[in-house]
Coordinates of C-alpha atoms in Angstrom, one line a residue:
M15 CA 96.4 111.1 137.6
R16 CA 95.5 114.1 135.4
M17 CA 94.6 113.5 131.8
R18 CA 96.9 115.1 129.3
L19 CA 95.8 115.6 125.7
L20 CA 97.6 114.7 122.5
P21 CA 97.9 117.5 120.0
L22 CA 94.4 118.8 119.5
R23 CA 93.6 117.5 116.0
L24 CA 95.3 114.1 116.7
F25 CA 93.4 113.9 120.0
S26 CA 90.1 114.5 118.1
A27 CA 90.9 111.8 115.6
V28 CA 91.8 109.2 118.2
L29 CA 88.7 110.2 120.2
F30 CA 86.6 109.6 117.2
L31 CA 88.0 106.2 116.5
L32 CA 87.6 105.1 120.1
S33 CA 84.2 106.6 120.9
A34 CA 82.3 106.7 117.6
P35 CA 81.0 103.1 117.8
A36 CA 79.8 103.6 121.4
L37 CA 78.1 106.9 120.5
L38 CA 76.5 105.4 117.5
R39 CA 75.0 102.7 119.7
A40 CA 73.8 105.1 122.4
Q41 CA 70.2 105.2 123.1
E42 CA 68.0 108.2 122.7
A43 CA 68.6 110.6 125.6
P44 CA 65.8 111.2 128.1
T45 CA 63.6 114.2 128.4
L46 CA 64.4 116.5 131.4
D47 CA 61.9 114.6 133.6
A48 CA 62.2 111.2 132.0
P49 CA 65.5 109.4 132.5
P50 CA 66.9 107.0 129.9
P51 CA 66.4 103.2 129.8
H52 CA 68.6 101.6 132.4
S53 CA 72.1 100.2 131.8
K54 CA 72.7 96.5 132.0
A55 CA 76.1 97.1 133.6
P56 CA 76.4 94.8 136.7
A57 CA 77.4 96.1 140.1
Q58 CA 81.1 95.4 140.8
E59 CA 81.8 93.1 143.7
E60 CA 84.6 90.8 144.8
T61 CA 83.9 87.8 147.1
P62 CA 86.3 85.6 149.0
L63 CA 87.3 82.3 147.4
H64 CA 88.6 80.7 150.6
E65 CA 88.0 80.9 154.3
G66 CA 90.2 83.6 155.9
Q67 CA 90.5 85.8 152.8
T68 CA 89.5 89.5 153.1
L69 CA 86.1 90.4 151.7
K70 CA 86.3 93.5 149.5
V71 CA 83.1 95.2 148.3
N72 CA 82.9 98.3 146.1
V73 CA 80.4 100.5 147.9
N74 CA 78.7 103.1 145.7
L75 CA 79.3 106.2 147.8
V76 CA 77.3 109.0 146.2
D77 CA 78.8 112.5 146.6
V78 CA 76.5 115.6 146.6
Y79 CA 78.2 118.9 146.6
F80 CA 76.0 121.8 147.7
S81 CA 75.9 125.3 149.1
A82 CA 73.3 126.5 151.6
R83 CA 72.2 130.0 152.3
D84 CA 69.5 131.9 154.2
N85 CA 68.4 135.5 154.1
H86 CA 71.7 136.6 155.5
G87 CA 74.0 134.8 153.0
F88 CA 75.9 131.5 152.7
L89 CA 76.0 129.3 155.7
A90 CA 79.1 127.8 157.3
G91 CA 79.4 125.1 160.0
L92 CA 76.4 122.9 159.1
R93 CA 76.3 119.5 160.7
K94 CA 75.0 116.3 159.1
D95 CA 72.3 116.0 161.7
E96 CA 70.9 119.3 160.5
C97 CA 70.3 118.0 157.0
T98 CA 68.0 115.3 155.6
L99 CA 68.5 113.5 152.3
M100 CA 66.1 111.5 150.2
E101 CA 66.7 109.4 147.2
D102 CA 63.6 108.6 145.1
H103 CA 61.6 109.7 148.1
T104 CA 63.4 107.2 150.4
P105 CA 65.3 108.5 153.4
Q106 CA 69.1 108.0 153.3
T107 CA 71.7 108.1 156.0
I108 CA 74.3 110.9 155.4
K109 CA 77.6 109.2 156.3
N110 CA 79.8 112.4 156.0
L111 CA 79.1 116.1 155.7
T112 CA 82.1 118.3 155.4
Q113 CA 82.9 121.8 154.2
E114 CA 85.1 121.4 151.1
K115 CA 86.7 124.8 150.5
N116 CA 90.2 123.3 150.4
L117 CA 89.4 120.3 148.2
P118 CA 91.1 120.4 144.8
L119 CA 89.0 122.1 142.2
T120 CA 88.8 121.5 138.4
I121 CA 87.3 124.4 136.5
G122 CA 86.2 124.4 132.9
I123 CA 85.7 127.8 131.2
L124 CA 83.4 127.7 128.2
L125 CA 83.7 130.8 126.1
D126 CA 81.1 131.8 123.5
T127 CA 82.9 133.2 120.5
S128 CA 80.0 133.2 118.1
G129 CA 79.0 136.3 116.1
S130 CA 76.4 137.4 118.7
Q131 CA 79.1 137.9 121.3
T132 CA 81.1 140.4 119.2
N133 CA 80.4 143.4 121.5
V134 CA 80.8 141.6 124.8
L135 CA 83.7 139.2 124.2
P136 CA 86.3 141.6 125.6
L137 CA 84.3 141.7 128.9
E138 CA 84.2 137.9 129.0
K139 CA 87.9 137.6 128.4
D140 CA 89.0 140.1 131.1
S141 CA 86.6 138.9 133.8
G142 CA 87.3 135.2 133.1
S143 CA 91.0 135.8 133.5
R144 CA 90.6 137.7 136.7
F145 CA 88.4 135.0 138.1
L146 CA 91.0 132.3 137.5
K147 CA 93.8 134.4 138.9
E148 CA 91.8 134.7 142.2
V149 CA 90.5 131.2 142.4
L150 CA 93.2 128.8 141.1
T151 CA 95.7 127.5 143.6
P152 CA 98.7 125.1 142.9
K153 CA 96.5 122.1 143.6
D154 CA 93.7 123.2 141.3
E155 CA 93.4 122.9 137.5
A156 CA 91.5 124.7 134.8
F157 CA 90.9 124.3 131.0
L158 CA 89.5 126.6 128.4
I159 CA 87.1 125.8 125.5
S160 CA 85.7 128.1 122.9
F161 CA 82.6 127.4 121.0
D162 CA 81.1 128.9 117.9
V163 CA 80.7 127.0 114.6
N164 CA 83.3 124.6 116.2
V165 CA 84.2 123.4 119.7
D166 CA 87.9 124.0 120.3
L167 CA 90.2 123.3 123.3
L168 CA 92.2 126.5 123.7
A169 CA 94.0 125.5 126.9
D170 CA 94.3 122.1 128.4
F171 CA 94.5 121.3 132.1
T172 CA 96.8 123.7 133.9
N173 CA 97.2 125.3 137.3
S174 CA 98.8 128.4 135.7
P175 CA 96.4 131.4 135.5
R176 CA 99.0 133.0 133.2
E177 CA 98.8 130.2 130.7
I178 CA 95.0 130.4 130.7
D179 CA 95.1 134.2 130.3
R180 CA 97.4 133.9 127.3
S181 CA 94.9 131.5 125.7
I182 CA 91.8 133.5 126.6
Q183 CA 93.2 136.7 125.3
K184 CA 93.9 135.0 121.9
A185 CA 90.2 134.0 121.6
S186 CA 88.4 135.7 118.8
I187 CA 84.9 135.8 117.2
N188 CA 84.4 133.1 114.5
T189 CA 81.5 133.3 112.2
A190 CA 83.1 131.2 109.4
S191 CA 81.8 127.9 108.3
S192 CA 82.6 124.7 110.2
S193 CA 86.1 123.3 109.8
G194 CA 84.6 119.9 109.0
G195 CA 86.9 118.1 111.4
V196 CA 86.3 114.8 113.0
P197 CA 83.9 114.6 115.9
G198 CA 85.1 115.7 119.4
I199 CA 86.8 118.8 120.8
G200 CA 88.6 120.6 118.0
G201 CA 86.4 119.3 115.2
G202 CA 82.8 119.9 116.3
P203 CA 80.1 117.2 116.6
F204 CA 78.9 114.7 114.0
P205 CA 77.8 116.3 110.7
T206 CA 74.3 117.7 110.9
S207 CA 72.0 119.4 108.4
N208 CA 71.1 122.1 111.0
P209 CA 72.6 125.5 110.5
R210 CA 75.8 125.8 112.6
G211 CA 76.5 129.0 114.5
T212 CA 76.7 128.4 118.3
L213 CA 77.4 124.9 119.4
L214 CA 76.7 125.5 123.0
Y215 CA 75.1 122.2 123.9
D216 CA 77.9 120.3 122.1
A217 CA 80.5 122.3 124.1
V218 CA 78.8 121.4 127.5
Y219 CA 78.5 117.7 126.5
L220 CA 82.1 117.4 125.3
A221 CA 83.5 119.3 128.3
S222 CA 81.6 117.1 130.7
H223 CA 82.1 113.8 128.9
D224 CA 85.5 114.1 127.4
K225 CA 87.3 116.3 130.0
L226 CA 85.6 116.0 133.4
Q227 CA 84.1 112.5 133.5
S228 CA 87.5 111.0 134.5
Q229 CA 88.4 113.7 137.0
T230 CA 87.7 113.5 140.8
G231 CA 86.8 116.0 143.4
R232 CA 85.0 119.3 142.9
K233 CA 84.2 120.1 139.2
I234 CA 82.5 123.1 137.8
L235 CA 81.8 124.6 134.4
V236 CA 81.4 128.3 133.9
I237 CA 79.8 129.2 130.7
L238 CA 80.1 132.7 129.3
T239 CA 77.3 133.0 126.7
D240 CA 74.1 134.5 125.7
G241 CA 72.5 131.1 126.1
E242 CA 71.5 130.7 122.4
D243 CA 72.3 127.4 120.7
Q244 CA 72.3 127.0 116.9
G245 CA 73.2 123.8 115.2
S246 CA 74.4 121.5 118.0
Q247 CA 74.2 117.8 117.4
Y248 CA 73.4 117.2 121.1
K249 CA 70.3 118.5 122.7
I250 CA 70.0 120.3 126.0
K251 CA 68.8 117.1 127.7
D252 CA 72.0 115.4 126.4
A253 CA 74.2 118.2 127.9
I254 CA 72.4 117.9 131.2
E255 CA 72.8 114.2 131.3
A256 CA 76.5 114.4 130.6
A257 CA 77.1 117.0 133.3
Q258 CA 75.1 114.9 135.8
K259 CA 77.0 111.7 135.0
A260 CA 80.3 113.6 135.5
N261 CA 79.0 115.2 138.7
V262 CA 79.7 118.7 137.3
I263 CA 78.2 121.9 138.7
V264 CA 77.3 124.3 135.9
Y265 CA 77.2 128.1 136.2
P266 CA 75.9 129.8 133.0
I267 CA 76.7 133.5 133.1
L268 CA 74.3 135.1 130.6
I269 CA 76.0 138.0 129.0
A270 CA 74.3 139.4 125.9
D271 CA 74.0 142.6 124.0
R272 CA 70.2 142.7 123.8
A273 CA 70.4 145.8 121.5
S274 CA 72.1 143.8 118.8
Y275 CA 69.2 141.3 118.8
L276 CA 66.7 144.1 118.4
A277 CA 68.7 145.7 115.6
A278 CA 68.8 142.4 113.8
G279 CA 65.0 141.9 114.3
E280 CA 65.5 138.9 116.5
I281 CA 64.1 137.9 119.9
Y282 CA 66.5 136.9 122.7
M283 CA 65.5 133.5 124.1
G284 CA 68.6 132.2 125.7
S285 CA 67.6 131.8 129.4
S286 CA 65.2 128.8 129.7
A287 CA 67.6 126.1 128.6
M288 CA 70.4 127.6 130.8
D289 CA 68.0 127.6 133.8
A290 CA 67.4 123.9 133.3
L291 CA 71.1 123.1 133.0
A292 CA 72.0 125.0 136.1
T293 CA 69.2 123.8 138.3
Q294 CA 69.7 120.1 137.4
T295 CA 73.4 120.2 138.2
G296 CA 73.4 122.3 141.4
G297 CA 74.6 125.5 139.8
R298 CA 72.7 128.7 139.0
V299 CA 72.2 131.2 136.2
I300 CA 73.6 134.7 136.7
N301 CA 72.3 137.3 134.2
V302 CA 74.6 140.2 133.7
G303 CA 73.3 141.8 130.5
N304 CA 76.3 143.6 128.9
S305 CA 77.6 145.1 132.2
G306 CA 81.2 144.6 133.0
R307 CA 80.6 145.4 136.7
K308 CA 77.8 142.8 136.9
L309 CA 80.0 140.3 135.2
E310 CA 82.7 140.8 137.8
D311 CA 80.1 140.5 140.6
A312 CA 78.9 137.2 139.1
F313 CA 82.4 135.7 139.3
D314 CA 82.6 137.0 142.9
Q315 CA 79.4 135.2 143.7
I316 CA 80.7 132.0 142.3
Q317 CA 83.9 132.4 144.4
D318 CA 81.8 132.9 147.5
E319 CA 79.8 129.7 146.8
L320 CA 83.0 127.7 146.3
R321 CA 84.4 128.9 149.6
T322 CA 81.4 127.7 151.5
Q323 CA 80.6 124.5 149.6
Y324 CA 79.7 121.3 151.4
L325 CA 80.1 117.7 150.5
A326 CA 77.4 115.2 151.7
S327 CA 78.2 111.5 151.1
Y328 CA 75.9 108.5 151.5
T329 CA 75.6 104.9 150.4
P330 CA 72.2 104.4 148.7
T331 CA 69.7 102.0 150.2
N332 CA 69.2 100.8 146.6
P333 CA 72.6 99.2 145.7
E334 CA 71.8 98.3 142.1
A335 CA 74.0 99.8 139.4
D336 CA 71.1 99.7 137.0
G337 CA 71.9 102.9 135.0
K338 CA 68.6 104.5 136.1
F339 CA 68.3 108.1 137.2
R340 CA 67.9 108.6 140.9
K341 CA 66.2 111.7 142.2
V342 CA 68.0 113.4 145.1
E343 CA 66.4 115.9 147.5
L344 CA 68.5 117.6 150.2
E345 CA 67.2 119.9 152.9
C346 CA 69.0 121.6 155.8
G347 CA 66.4 123.3 157.9
K348 CA 63.6 125.8 157.6
G349 CA 64.4 128.9 155.7
V350 CA 67.6 127.5 154.3
K351 CA 67.9 127.3 150.5
V352 CA 70.0 124.3 149.4
Q353 CA 71.7 124.4 146.0
A354 CA 72.6 120.9 144.9
R355 CA 72.2 118.6 141.9
K356 CA 68.8 117.0 141.4
G357 CA 70.0 113.5 141.0
Y358 CA 72.5 111.1 139.5
Y359 CA 72.7 108.0 137.3
A360 CA 73.4 104.7 139.1
I361 CA 76.2 103.5 136.9
A362 CA 78.9 101.1 138.3
G363 CA 82.0 103.1 139.0
G364 CA 80.3 106.3 138.0
N365 CA 79.7 108.0 141.4
D366 CA 83.1 108.1 143.2
D367 CA 82.9 104.4 144.3
A368 CA 84.7 103.8 147.6
V369 CA 86.1 100.6 148.9
E370 CA 85.1 99.6 152.4

């Protein structure tokens, strides 16, 4: 069942009341190469009470969405015996490998509306609308979030490109001070003493945790931004962790007017964090500068990947739902570049559990 939001401000208030205690208790997030302390959540299992009853066991079936390409382009028709998968350096048995071009898709568009995007926002809006018109089918859904000094939900889940287009065309640059709303989408993060200008990491965290965590199937975030963050409560490691836990593939499209940085005496430094975000989640960074043509090409490249995307599923040899990060390595032959997430968190019910 798709999640539907309450009116935006009311939703933010309810979200705060429900989630604030848990967030306040959360442990410090890990560094990019050092996962957090493990969860104490037990694995879920039902055992028969009487002879003759059916045994039901929740098997943690891990899903790894990936694309594969060689020097000639993206590959179609791969078989599972052509690929090998390791979890924490231990070989795993791939139970299923299928091409998932027809599996329902959930797309989140994150639109940078901070002051640095003044000259390129029209390009972002037009190309983003065209992308959704070409990609969305009746079984797919998309939502739109803008981020600047606040994080705002402009359009909730919908399969209507026209509805998204109306919302995206209304987006505007916001350089005002924070609204001071409650935490969550629509009100920004917890108060912070940092200067607030571009809450990029907060937007990724909230989109992953609040919007996509409960969704199933293929999930992607497309971020139209210069990659610069200023004033987020969450760090890049928190944003990566949230995306990994939601099994979200992130595609940052770097679009920036470099000349405006030079004119302001600033140095553009937006690419390294976005590289980490994309690499860890199975996406990739596409740098388009301030070129409308390159931006359209970037969306075309993402479409091509989605049409040739695979799903590899396996039951880990380590069955413990201990909350630890498990490193995943997937290979599909010499000369083939595989683009997949680098791991997952072993949380009970958090990796598309299947009943067998």
